[in-house]
XYZ file of C-alpha atoms in Angstrom:
755
model
C -0.531 0.317 -0.225
C 1.277 3.605 -0.260
C 1.537 5.953 2.206
C -0.013 9.532 1.516
C -0.097 12.240 4.312
C -1.624 15.962 3.912
C 0.512 19.358 2.966
C -0.057 22.484 5.175
C -2.066 23.666 2.663
C -4.872 20.286 2.402
C -3.243 18.856 -0.428
C -2.552 15.049 -0.476
C 1.154 14.056 -0.749
C 2.485 10.665 -2.054
C 5.596 9.455 -1.440
C 7.899 8.619 -4.454
C 9.796 6.333 -1.933
C 7.767 4.012 -0.015
C 9.622 0.183 0.897
C 11.118 -2.455 -1.105
C 8.829 -3.357 -4.179
C 9.827 -1.312 -7.410
C 6.611 1.392 -8.342
C 7.479 2.573 -11.253
C 10.573 1.712 -12.926
C 10.847 3.597 -16.432
C 13.015 2.137 -19.063
C 14.696 4.268 -21.633
C 13.264 4.491 -25.014
C 16.334 3.268 -27.684
C 15.361 6.893 -29.421
C 16.731 8.105 -25.697
C 14.565 10.823 -24.206
C 13.661 11.632 -20.736
C 13.712 8.765 -18.584
C 12.093 8.659 -14.726
C 13.450 6.203 -12.462
C 10.302 5.545 -10.603
C 11.422 3.544 -7.293
C 9.825 2.618 -4.063
C 13.557 2.328 -3.016
C 14.617 5.967 -3.807
C 13.547 9.337 -5.763
C 12.977 9.623 -9.400
C 15.768 9.992 -11.550
C 15.843 11.637 -14.555
C 18.564 11.015 -17.838
C 19.052 13.288 -20.263
C 18.109 13.002 -24.157
C 20.270 12.127 -26.666
C 17.799 13.240 -29.718
C 14.583 14.449 -30.627
C 12.646 11.912 -30.800
C 9.303 11.020 -27.976
C 10.407 11.422 -24.577
C 9.444 8.675 -21.895
C 8.769 10.625 -18.717
C 8.060 7.483 -16.812
C 6.603 3.878 -18.171
C 3.301 5.032 -19.120
C 4.063 8.467 -20.360
C 6.065 9.342 -23.762
C 6.143 13.225 -25.250
C 6.192 13.826 -28.610
C 8.540 16.963 -29.615
C 5.085 18.318 -31.779
C 3.278 17.867 -28.264
C 1.870 14.377 -28.736
C 1.606 12.758 -25.617
C 1.244 8.906 -25.925
C -0.152 7.400 -23.227
C 1.253 3.644 -22.283
C -1.894 1.221 -21.469
C -0.293 -1.775 -18.942
C -3.632 -3.708 -19.443
C -5.207 -6.065 -22.210
C -8.185 -4.120 -23.807
C -11.155 -6.250 -24.262
C -14.176 -4.044 -24.544
C -13.843 -2.305 -21.086
C -12.227 0.430 -22.583
C -8.897 0.720 -20.681
C -7.574 2.421 -23.490
C -9.483 5.473 -22.902
C -9.908 5.162 -19.066
C -6.752 5.013 -18.606
C -5.101 7.214 -20.492
C -8.165 9.687 -18.906
C -6.426 8.961 -15.596
C -2.809 10.038 -16.604
C -3.860 12.997 -18.463
C -5.900 14.348 -15.409
C -2.890 14.228 -12.769
C -0.694 15.277 -15.674
C -2.852 18.197 -16.764
C -2.512 17.617 -20.023
C -4.986 18.806 -22.911
C -6.814 15.616 -23.490
C -7.107 16.278 -27.204
C -3.107 15.853 -27.133
C -3.393 12.689 -25.852
C -3.038 8.723 -27.696
C -2.939 5.315 -26.244
C -0.737 2.388 -26.867
C -0.863 -1.005 -25.161
C 1.914 -1.560 -23.640
C 3.984 -4.775 -23.755
C 4.776 -7.270 -20.814
C 7.167 -5.940 -18.345
C 6.483 -6.301 -15.329
C 9.527 -4.520 -14.034
C 7.843 -1.669 -15.513
C 4.325 -2.355 -14.361
C 2.542 -3.115 -11.384
C -0.616 -5.568 -12.912
C -0.815 -6.262 -16.406
C -3.897 -8.439 -16.008
C -7.621 -7.843 -16.875
C -10.189 -9.646 -14.968
C -12.130 -9.822 -11.732
C -12.912 -5.854 -12.724
C -9.842 -4.618 -11.359
C -8.089 -2.953 -14.063
C -8.967 0.508 -13.251
C -9.239 -0.376 -8.969
C -5.925 -2.041 -8.978
C -4.009 0.819 -11.110
C -5.799 3.916 -10.292
C -2.654 5.199 -7.755
C 0.189 3.664 -10.292
C -1.683 5.827 -13.311
C -2.050 8.704 -10.715
C 1.268 9.070 -9.685
C 2.723 8.560 -13.106
C 0.798 11.522 -14.194
C 1.579 13.598 -11.131
C 5.152 12.600 -10.982
C 5.952 13.555 -14.782
C 3.969 16.955 -14.118
C 6.020 17.505 -10.742
C 8.829 17.417 -13.480
C 7.914 19.422 -15.503
C 6.696 22.247 -13.342
C 10.507 22.229 -11.637
C 11.972 22.217 -15.090
C 10.347 25.826 -15.963
C 10.766 26.997 -12.380
C 14.340 26.470 -12.698
C 14.484 28.192 -16.558
C 12.802 31.346 -15.224
C 13.897 31.414 -11.810
C 10.780 31.394 -9.878
C 9.450 29.718 -6.894
C 7.614 26.071 -8.459
C 4.296 26.915 -6.238
C 3.741 30.367 -8.622
C 3.441 28.324 -11.708
C 0.155 26.084 -13.052
C 0.067 23.543 -15.486
C -3.083 22.965 -18.161
C -4.112 21.637 -21.384
C -0.177 20.587 -21.851
C 1.121 24.096 -20.837
C 3.232 25.199 -18.079
C 2.019 28.965 -17.057
C 3.829 31.442 -14.899
C 4.322 34.849 -13.846
C 4.375 37.679 -15.974
C 2.957 35.787 -18.521
C 5.549 33.027 -19.120
C 4.678 29.913 -20.802
C 6.253 27.131 -22.044
C 4.500 23.381 -23.769
C 5.328 20.473 -21.800
C 7.411 19.310 -24.667
C 9.339 22.416 -25.009
C 10.454 21.500 -21.087
C 11.185 17.586 -21.520
C 14.512 18.072 -22.171
C 15.633 20.652 -19.026
C 13.074 18.054 -16.828
C 15.248 15.439 -17.701
C 18.710 17.389 -15.382
C 15.939 17.007 -12.210
C 15.307 14.550 -9.558
C 11.622 13.850 -8.702
C 11.026 14.653 -4.695
C 10.255 12.634 -2.231
C 6.456 13.734 -2.163
C 3.905 14.689 -4.967
C 0.866 16.320 -4.490
C -2.392 14.022 -6.115
C -5.546 16.160 -6.900
C -8.660 15.991 -4.714
C -11.431 14.706 -6.726
C -13.722 18.006 -6.489
C -10.822 19.133 -8.850
C -10.457 16.999 -11.636
C -11.617 18.004 -14.916
C -11.058 14.817 -17.216
C -11.717 12.001 -14.830
C -15.741 11.940 -14.417
C -16.424 13.606 -18.354
C -17.791 11.174 -20.806
C -14.778 10.996 -23.837
C -15.123 9.154 -26.993
C -13.207 5.694 -27.209
C -9.371 6.534 -28.252
C -9.349 3.823 -30.425
C -13.287 3.564 -31.743
C -12.237 5.078 -35.211
C -10.036 2.190 -35.912
C -12.204 -0.492 -34.665
C -14.954 0.614 -37.088
C -12.724 1.258 -40.072
C -11.189 -2.471 -39.341
C -7.868 -1.579 -38.997
C -5.561 -4.429 -37.650
C -5.783 -3.881 -33.734
C -6.499 -7.718 -32.676
C -4.973 -10.862 -32.270
C -6.340 -12.354 -35.847
C -5.191 -9.454 -37.427
C -1.555 -10.357 -36.531
C 0.990 -11.332 -38.714
C 4.646 -11.290 -39.778
C 6.064 -11.956 -43.257
C 6.202 -15.892 -43.888
C 3.762 -16.411 -40.805
C 2.379 -20.127 -41.261
C -1.651 -21.059 -40.143
C -1.705 -23.491 -37.340
C -4.846 -25.795 -36.507
C -5.229 -28.355 -33.718
C -6.730 -31.639 -33.774
C -8.216 -32.394 -30.356
C -9.963 -35.754 -28.499
C -13.591 -36.100 -29.457
C -14.678 -35.896 -25.934
C -13.612 -35.428 -22.309
C -12.143 -38.503 -20.560
C -10.299 -39.551 -23.854
C -6.762 -39.496 -25.410
C -4.899 -39.968 -28.280
C -4.238 -43.485 -29.110
C -3.344 -43.176 -32.966
C -3.285 -40.646 -36.182
C -1.885 -41.073 -39.941
C -0.146 -38.160 -40.277
C 1.879 -38.952 -43.255
C -1.096 -38.967 -45.405
C -1.704 -35.426 -43.927
C 1.636 -34.231 -44.676
C 1.055 -34.766 -48.411
C -2.177 -32.644 -48.626
C -1.117 -29.108 -50.099
C 0.217 -26.494 -48.858
C 0.544 -28.661 -45.378
C 4.094 -28.084 -43.915
C 4.032 -30.120 -41.383
C 2.043 -32.241 -39.219
C 2.838 -33.938 -35.587
C 1.621 -34.931 -32.149
C 3.295 -32.615 -29.517
C 2.635 -32.269 -25.404
C 1.016 -28.297 -24.873
C 2.186 -29.352 -21.131
C 5.029 -32.041 -20.432
C 4.045 -34.694 -17.826
C 4.365 -33.912 -14.218
C 4.655 -30.283 -14.874
C 3.577 -28.659 -11.755
C 0.837 -26.249 -13.242
C -0.494 -23.162 -11.927
C -3.535 -21.819 -11.361
C -3.926 -20.487 -14.937
C -2.520 -23.606 -16.731
C -6.105 -25.053 -16.930
C -6.541 -27.379 -19.662
C -8.415 -30.521 -20.545
C -6.003 -31.875 -23.654
C -2.416 -31.320 -23.427
C -1.440 -34.348 -25.733
C -2.451 -32.618 -29.402
C -2.152 -32.781 -33.454
C -0.745 -29.665 -34.815
C -1.790 -29.309 -38.404
C 0.750 -26.124 -39.921
C -0.499 -24.969 -43.425
C 0.331 -21.736 -45.723
C -3.354 -21.203 -45.402
C -5.799 -21.449 -43.612
C -8.286 -23.294 -45.806
C -5.371 -25.635 -46.452
C -5.461 -26.757 -42.684
C -8.980 -27.138 -42.350
C -9.802 -29.366 -44.938
C -6.442 -31.199 -43.543
C -7.889 -31.309 -40.282
C -10.994 -32.639 -41.644
C -9.409 -35.190 -43.913
C -7.000 -36.675 -40.753
C -7.795 -40.499 -39.648
C -7.416 -40.675 -35.887
C -8.173 -43.252 -32.907
C -9.153 -42.406 -29.469
C -8.795 -43.786 -26.023
C -10.510 -43.314 -22.600
C -8.430 -42.772 -20.057
C -8.009 -43.595 -16.732
C -8.060 -41.550 -12.897
C -4.430 -39.639 -12.546
C -4.023 -36.573 -10.787
C -1.953 -33.504 -11.106
C 0.484 -30.851 -9.137
C -0.959 -27.650 -9.260
C 0.790 -24.749 -7.638
C -2.562 -22.202 -6.648
C -0.905 -18.983 -5.680
C 1.997 -20.675 -3.558
C 0.256 -23.424 -2.226
C 1.281 -27.207 -3.733
C -1.326 -29.069 -3.856
C -2.348 -32.654 -5.472
C -5.627 -32.597 -7.946
C -7.602 -35.333 -8.750
C -8.915 -35.672 -12.408
C -11.149 -38.464 -12.589
C -11.066 -40.899 -15.530
C -14.108 -42.184 -18.083
C -16.791 -39.958 -19.711
C -18.811 -37.733 -18.439
C -22.142 -36.152 -18.690
C -25.018 -33.536 -17.917
C -27.016 -36.308 -16.116
C -24.575 -38.205 -13.892
C -23.317 -34.685 -12.771
C -26.975 -33.734 -12.252
C -27.087 -36.231 -10.022
C -24.056 -36.320 -8.073
C -25.295 -32.680 -7.266
C -28.585 -34.095 -5.913
C -26.947 -36.330 -3.888
C -23.949 -34.166 -2.705
C -26.844 -31.496 -1.967
C -28.908 -34.360 0.146
C -25.512 -34.531 2.537
C -24.213 -33.184 5.596
C -21.992 -30.458 3.888
C -19.070 -28.667 5.144
C -20.067 -25.752 7.351
C -18.340 -22.680 5.749
C -20.176 -20.287 8.364
C -23.064 -20.422 11.316
C -24.151 -17.562 13.078
C -26.954 -19.039 15.866
C -28.887 -21.726 16.039
C -30.729 -22.321 12.338
C -32.194 -25.616 13.499
C -33.744 -24.570 16.348
C -35.040 -21.652 14.108
C -36.739 -23.959 11.762
C -38.279 -25.637 14.185
C -39.615 -23.195 16.357
C -41.010 -21.551 13.286
C -43.730 -21.874 11.269
C -43.557 -20.137 7.770
C -40.551 -21.943 6.355
C -39.680 -22.106 2.657
C -37.281 -24.063 0.714
C -36.355 -24.177 -2.711
C -33.385 -25.342 -4.451
C -31.831 -23.457 -7.823
C -30.100 -25.138 -10.934
C -27.757 -23.151 -13.973
C -25.773 -25.415 -16.151
C -22.273 -25.188 -17.914
C -21.867 -22.043 -20.113
C -19.502 -22.035 -22.832
C -17.390 -18.443 -23.518
C -18.110 -17.722 -27.092
C -15.518 -14.827 -27.509
C -16.542 -12.547 -30.617
C -12.934 -13.191 -32.065
C -12.473 -16.761 -31.924
C -9.257 -18.228 -29.738
C -6.177 -17.553 -31.791
C -2.184 -16.264 -30.788
C 1.400 -15.614 -32.741
C 4.510 -16.759 -31.921
C 7.814 -16.771 -33.074
C 9.872 -19.146 -31.528
C 14.069 -18.794 -32.500
C 17.270 -19.516 -31.535
C 17.736 -16.077 -29.914
C 14.155 -14.921 -28.471
C 10.831 -15.948 -28.183
C 8.055 -13.642 -29.377
C 4.296 -14.063 -28.930
C 1.619 -11.850 -29.438
C -2.068 -11.975 -29.393
C -5.378 -11.989 -27.149
C -5.430 -12.577 -23.436
C -5.924 -11.741 -20.265
C -3.417 -12.582 -17.970
C 0.458 -11.822 -19.344
C 1.495 -12.752 -15.938
C 0.414 -15.877 -15.116
C 1.793 -17.587 -18.275
C 5.045 -16.585 -18.931
C 6.729 -18.681 -16.270
C 4.656 -22.029 -17.777
C 5.592 -20.851 -21.769
C 9.117 -20.152 -20.380
C 9.575 -23.843 -18.762
C 7.681 -25.219 -21.728
C 10.573 -24.005 -23.955
C 13.421 -24.346 -21.410
C 13.967 -20.427 -21.862
C 14.586 -17.603 -19.175
C 11.277 -15.794 -18.384
C 13.188 -12.934 -19.368
C 13.984 -14.096 -23.017
C 9.986 -14.047 -23.486
C 8.273 -11.062 -25.362
C 4.855 -10.701 -24.871
C 2.849 -8.696 -27.286
C -0.854 -8.059 -25.796
C -3.358 -7.378 -28.490
C -6.555 -6.076 -28.309
C -9.452 -8.749 -27.550
C -12.602 -9.241 -29.322
C -13.934 -10.346 -26.017
C -12.810 -12.450 -23.079
C -15.136 -12.866 -20.062
C -12.315 -15.240 -18.129
C -11.444 -17.369 -21.581
C -8.605 -15.662 -21.874
C -6.861 -15.745 -18.521
C -6.254 -19.520 -19.631
C -3.784 -18.934 -21.869
C -2.776 -22.470 -22.691
C -3.238 -22.095 -26.555
C 0.275 -19.265 -26.347
C 1.995 -22.312 -25.157
C 0.540 -24.424 -27.696
C 1.336 -21.549 -30.793
C 4.686 -21.782 -29.173
C 5.363 -24.955 -29.421
C 4.565 -25.437 -32.774
C 6.433 -22.515 -33.625
C 9.523 -23.986 -32.046
C 9.236 -27.161 -34.010
C 8.797 -25.700 -37.944
C 11.168 -22.975 -37.458
C 8.582 -20.435 -38.279
C 6.291 -17.554 -37.229
C 2.782 -19.576 -36.760
C -0.885 -18.329 -35.919
C -2.638 -20.761 -33.747
C -5.950 -20.492 -34.976
C -8.804 -22.377 -33.248
C -12.322 -22.755 -35.169
C -15.206 -21.888 -33.580
C -15.851 -25.816 -33.119
C -12.744 -25.947 -31.336
C -13.239 -23.459 -28.911
C -16.615 -24.744 -28.060
C -15.500 -28.482 -27.589
C -12.276 -28.163 -25.615
C -12.900 -25.835 -22.601
C -13.250 -23.836 -20.596
C -16.681 -23.415 -19.388
C -18.606 -21.824 -16.533
C -18.616 -24.524 -13.857
C -21.936 -26.218 -13.166
C -24.046 -25.292 -9.959
C -27.190 -26.285 -7.823
C -28.059 -24.889 -4.504
C -30.902 -25.159 -1.967
C -31.842 -22.213 -0.096
C -33.904 -22.354 3.198
C -35.679 -19.357 5.040
C -38.097 -18.863 8.533
C -40.305 -15.975 9.526
C -41.684 -15.296 12.469
C -44.975 -14.242 14.046
C -43.599 -10.329 12.823
C -42.523 -11.975 9.130
C -39.550 -11.129 10.012
C -36.453 -13.452 8.589
C -35.327 -14.696 11.426
C -33.227 -17.461 9.850
C -31.470 -18.333 6.681
C -29.914 -21.202 5.543
C -27.544 -21.793 1.549
C -26.222 -24.985 0.882
C -23.915 -24.995 -2.726
C -22.978 -27.958 -4.346
C -21.429 -27.672 -8.392
C -19.197 -29.229 -10.608
C -15.895 -28.889 -10.118
C -16.382 -26.057 -7.553
C -19.725 -24.465 -5.216
C -20.834 -20.949 -5.698
C -20.735 -20.096 -1.888
C -19.583 -16.853 -0.461
C -20.314 -17.872 3.357
C -19.759 -13.825 4.371
C -22.414 -12.047 1.785
C -25.639 -10.788 2.216
C -27.939 -11.333 3.785
C -24.714 -13.124 6.171
C -25.091 -10.315 8.788
C -28.676 -9.302 8.120
C -29.981 -12.494 9.852
C -29.645 -13.815 13.759
C -29.669 -17.465 12.856
C -27.598 -18.352 9.735
C -26.117 -20.979 7.872
C -23.983 -21.669 4.716
C -22.252 -24.293 3.469
C -20.639 -25.989 0.021
C -18.928 -29.181 -1.643
C -18.266 -29.975 -5.125
C -18.261 -32.973 -7.614
C -14.563 -33.329 -8.947
C -14.626 -34.047 -12.955
C -12.336 -34.408 -16.154
C -14.433 -30.950 -17.985
C -12.140 -28.268 -17.604
C -13.927 -25.125 -16.283
C -12.875 -21.532 -15.345
C -13.725 -18.243 -14.736
C -16.774 -16.891 -16.141
C -17.648 -13.124 -16.065
C -18.348 -12.734 -12.221
C -17.436 -16.325 -11.093
C -19.705 -18.075 -8.385
C -21.689 -14.788 -8.196
C -23.183 -15.463 -11.671
C -25.083 -18.111 -10.219
C -25.347 -17.014 -6.266
C -26.204 -13.613 -7.468
C -29.080 -15.105 -9.578
C -30.344 -17.391 -7.072
C -30.158 -15.692 -4.159
C -32.011 -12.661 -5.720
C -34.477 -14.471 -6.793
C -35.283 -16.394 -3.443
C -35.237 -13.924 -1.602
C -37.828 -12.364 -4.020
C -39.731 -15.112 -2.719
C -39.517 -14.599 0.971
C -40.296 -10.716 0.614
C -43.702 -12.541 -0.991
C -43.944 -15.039 2.227
C -43.824 -12.033 4.033
C -45.663 -10.231 2.404
C -43.548 -7.375 1.671
C -42.606 -4.906 -1.149
C -39.705 -6.777 -2.330
C -37.188 -3.908 -2.287
C -38.630 -2.760 1.622
C -38.027 -5.921 2.289
C -34.147 -6.317 1.723
C -33.760 -2.599 2.982
C -35.071 -4.142 5.772
C -32.547 -6.541 6.337
C -29.670 -3.950 5.193
C -31.384 -1.668 8.240
C -30.645 -4.414 10.597
C -26.722 -5.413 8.945
C -26.197 -0.917 9.538
C -27.733 -1.342 13.380
C -27.143 -4.869 14.674
C -25.187 -6.804 12.557
C -24.605 -10.430 13.172
C -20.471 -11.545 12.749
C -17.432 -9.615 12.182
C -16.497 -10.696 8.733
C -19.604 -9.418 6.385
C -17.901 -8.614 3.180
C -20.008 -6.149 1.916
C -20.869 -2.100 3.278
C -24.938 -2.385 3.810
C -25.462 1.238 3.646
C -23.830 1.338 -0.109
C -25.907 -1.695 -1.092
C -28.971 -0.476 0.324
C -27.996 2.934 -1.568
C -28.268 1.215 -4.890
C -31.366 -0.400 -4.088
C -32.951 3.000 -3.422
C -31.156 4.934 -6.237
C -33.008 2.553 -8.827
C -35.987 2.130 -6.794
C -36.590 6.347 -7.377
C -34.784 5.836 -11.231
C -37.231 3.185 -12.680
C -40.414 4.401 -10.631
C -41.056 1.462 -9.067
C -43.808 2.979 -6.614
C -45.689 4.756 -9.112
C -45.488 2.344 -11.985
C -49.126 0.999 -12.868
C -50.034 -2.416 -11.738
C -50.103 -3.535 -15.561
C -46.505 -3.548 -15.777
C -44.990 -6.515 -14.322
C -41.325 -6.080 -12.743
C -38.476 -7.409 -11.218
C -35.772 -6.488 -8.945
C -32.369 -8.075 -8.118
C -29.417 -6.161 -6.229
C -25.870 -7.981 -5.695
C -22.218 -6.671 -4.275
C -19.709 -8.606 -5.651
C -15.444 -7.405 -7.493
C -15.897 -4.958 -4.352
C -18.907 -2.806 -5.957
C -22.901 -2.522 -6.052
C -25.730 -3.089 -8.505
C -29.209 -2.910 -8.627
C -31.826 -3.599 -11.447
C -34.853 -3.285 -11.597
C -36.579 -4.903 -15.467
C -39.880 -4.670 -16.557
C -41.269 -7.534 -18.713
C -43.930 -7.206 -21.808
C -45.113 -10.187 -24.488
C -43.446 -9.800 -27.953
C -44.175 -12.582 -30.692
C -45.897 -14.857 -28.073
C -43.415 -14.768 -25.339
C -42.372 -12.620 -22.416
C -39.239 -10.635 -23.107
C -37.180 -8.292 -20.866
C -38.634 -4.848 -22.163
C -37.110 -1.584 -20.136
C -34.035 -1.831 -17.422
C -33.343 -0.001 -15.170
C -29.474 -0.021 -13.738
C -27.739 1.841 -10.922
C -24.239 1.027 -9.762
C -22.023 2.231 -6.875
C -18.276 1.611 -8.100
C -16.689 4.852 -6.238
C -15.253 7.188 -8.645
C -16.515 6.835 -12.275
C -13.814 7.327 -14.953
C -16.023 7.529 -18.058
C -19.153 7.586 -17.614
C -20.128 6.980 -21.437
C -17.836 4.175 -21.082
C -19.115 3.192 -18.115
C -23.055 3.078 -18.952
C -21.690 0.981 -22.087
C -19.843 -1.706 -19.947
C -23.263 -1.642 -17.742
C -25.522 -2.048 -20.502
C -23.389 -5.018 -21.986
C -23.518 -7.077 -19.021
C -27.162 -6.457 -18.890
C -27.912 -7.647 -22.243
C -25.022 -10.248 -21.737
C -26.925 -11.519 -18.645
C -30.271 -11.804 -19.755
C -28.660 -13.549 -22.734
C -27.361 -16.107 -20.523
C -30.493 -16.272 -18.001
C -33.026 -16.785 -21.145
C -30.604 -19.540 -23.747
C -27.500 -20.112 -22.349
C -26.696 -23.940 -21.397
C -23.990 -26.207 -22.585
C -24.663 -30.345 -22.182
C -22.438 -33.229 -22.530
C -23.202 -36.846 -23.355
C -20.405 -39.347 -22.232
C -17.899 -36.453 -22.554
C -18.654 -34.896 -25.476
C -20.188 -31.399 -25.646
C -23.704 -31.601 -27.122
C -23.219 -28.036 -29.298
C -20.456 -26.938 -30.862
C -21.567 -23.747 -32.970
C -24.251 -21.268 -32.335
C -26.931 -22.980 -35.133
C -26.916 -25.096 -31.585
C -25.689 -22.837 -28.729
C -28.358 -20.326 -27.892
C -27.146 -16.995 -28.105
C -29.453 -13.763 -27.482
C -30.595 -12.295 -30.808
C -31.165 -7.964 -31.338
C -35.069 -8.277 -31.549
C -34.706 -10.059 -28.082
C -32.702 -7.214 -26.211
C -34.186 -4.821 -24.496
C -36.120 -1.671 -25.355
C -34.081 0.448 -23.049
C -31.643 0.218 -20.726
C -31.096 3.435 -18.129
C -28.188 3.522 -16.293
C -27.279 5.571 -13.260
C -24.151 5.709 -10.753
C -24.205 6.627 -6.951
C -21.741 10.289 -6.771
C -18.977 9.102 -5.320
C -15.295 10.451 -3.649
C -14.048 7.084 -2.668
C -11.623 5.297 -4.967
C -13.127 3.698 -8.268
C -14.309 -0.329 -7.914
C -15.035 -2.961 -10.200
C -17.495 -2.357 -12.758
C -17.192 -5.031 -15.251
C -18.531 -8.105 -13.699
C -20.822 -6.618 -10.725
C -24.170 -5.616 -12.714
C -23.425 -9.136 -14.211
C -25.262 -11.513 -11.530
C -28.003 -9.356 -10.134
C -30.075 -8.897 -14.080
C -30.537 -12.811 -13.596
C -32.942 -12.457 -10.672
C -34.337 -9.157 -11.420
C -35.235 -10.819 -15.080
C -36.487 -13.954 -12.980
C -38.919 -12.017 -10.608
C -40.850 -9.824 -13.630
C -41.019 -13.048 -15.612
C -42.731 -14.635 -12.352
C -44.765 -11.392 -12.257
C -45.808 -11.835 -15.828
C -46.513 -15.634 -15.949
C -47.196 -16.478 -12.202
C -44.746 -19.021 -12.451
C -41.119 -18.881 -10.275
C -37.757 -20.033 -12.642
C -36.021 -22.007 -10.493
C -33.739 -23.234 -13.280
C -31.638 -21.740 -15.954
C -31.848 -21.414 -18.353
C -35.722 -19.847 -18.237
C -35.895 -20.616 -22.085
C -37.228 -24.528 -21.328
C -40.074 -23.081 -18.533
C -41.102 -20.615 -21.167
C -41.368 -23.057 -23.578
C -43.336 -25.637 -21.547
C -45.593 -22.996 -20.438
C -47.016 -21.989 -23.940
C -47.272 -25.992 -24.489
């Protein structure tokens, strides 16, 4: 954590020397320029530029001689708009002219940047302070350079719109001052702005890359290639639980345009995986050719035999803890998984948290309700199919493409190629969707192994069928909820039991923990050889849906308005919380509900308007939705959505609204239609002709977004609005149909009601 103090004038000061870990270590540009070694161990040292090329003020900021400012963005972009919001933070503290700013994605460089991971809705939250200090540090040096040049106190100077101004009408642009600033040393303390003084942060700015995206410029991994790049494709087992037996590779090698075909291990036997090395199929067949169509034809023509494998175990390093993971053998099916979850749910599950005596409370109160919820596996289905470029030579390893977490794969790649991690260059491209799928970067290793074999640059391409049948999926979940009301219709007891394959979804310390005197949370999981992983708002995407749908039914049993019922619970959590480890702020939680209530006109909507509400806390933020439902083409559909989010300071309101709207549509689509099933280890759906996605004519007519005004540092945004939209829709559908929705996807229930 950083150390900050207040100056005599009330400014917020941050130290530039604060401990053992390096904060901002800048590298000098090959062309020379101003460099700040912004280190935890010492003050920033500037080095003189050697020519007139762009000046690197620090790892985040370069200034061109023409006054243009290049903002280096450390985090991968997959639509959350960090390519605009992060430069906004830099420009704010630098007092740069926004029109001077352009953005560029930085290569993976742990020496220069603290966290280059897009996931967990943490990009802005984790980068907030680093970016502010980078901008403020650069401005401080420029002010010092002007003060020395004009022989005036630094305090007499101001910076605005990329210009430093001083007494007597003196002024100089940032570009003009860069060379002088290169001779100076950053002081131990620098001032950051108070939120009320922001002029860029909090204002809507259009996407810096918007024009490039809509004009089809090569931004994405699928666009990346160099001279002589070959196309690589994979052939993998047709079912989880199977592995390679034999393949007729020699015939494939004779086909037109095919350069090579071979079997390889993506991960070598006995390799200790890290948490994000997840992949079911480590023994694969690579087919490399000159053109995509040639590779696709060869894949189709390949004669291959598969065999079922037995159970085994593998070692995994779970963030520093070494564990042995058991992988079941055999062929698994959705039906058998559901049976196992039902059996596990009926057993005595491990206790995760217990307050009071739930058994006694259930026995001594007459109003008791119990419900069970289910959700299937989901495929990520990123718009841009999985792909990666690799060029492995004797001298270097260069990989480029769409991935969320370079830091989680660099050591895996280096180990597989038997090279030092420092020899690996990871270039991050824009991603055509991620949603957690691209945090598991085994496809990067696969591309590199193939390149090393053929000794040429390759671009590995998954087909949609590859992606949909190889994993990685959202786990399948089941949860049972039980609640008791006392004679005053107050929630006196609450129990949640969660199971899943291969994880349960229970967050034991979340709401309504802390608001109920008798509370019990339990959970356990069934192991599987089907690979799963993070899917937008992991675990929360089911728990938020089921919990909020259940609370709606409990409110109905209590004869209370759904929002009033929840607010009463939050009031209890504020005034007399139960337990000491509740991981939410009840006042902020209640705040989004109150705001969305007013925003939607909840209390004044006519009875003919069928509506539902849902609210949830995850990834450090709070979100609430109200959904109205209307009949369309003979089926109920979400019509209008009102969304309120408390995510602290909103850096770029227009982009933030777009993100919430995207989460709403994504959530409605998955709630209504999302489903992956398996039969004998094989994915039953391999393309969009069978895997149902939401269509343009099925999205809400409007999604009205508001944010709670706040001076709290930014928290998560990409994921928090996702879980509660499932429940808000389910609750609205109940009002419309008179039927509760306990299983996803909802379309099955709706079809049965029409029959």
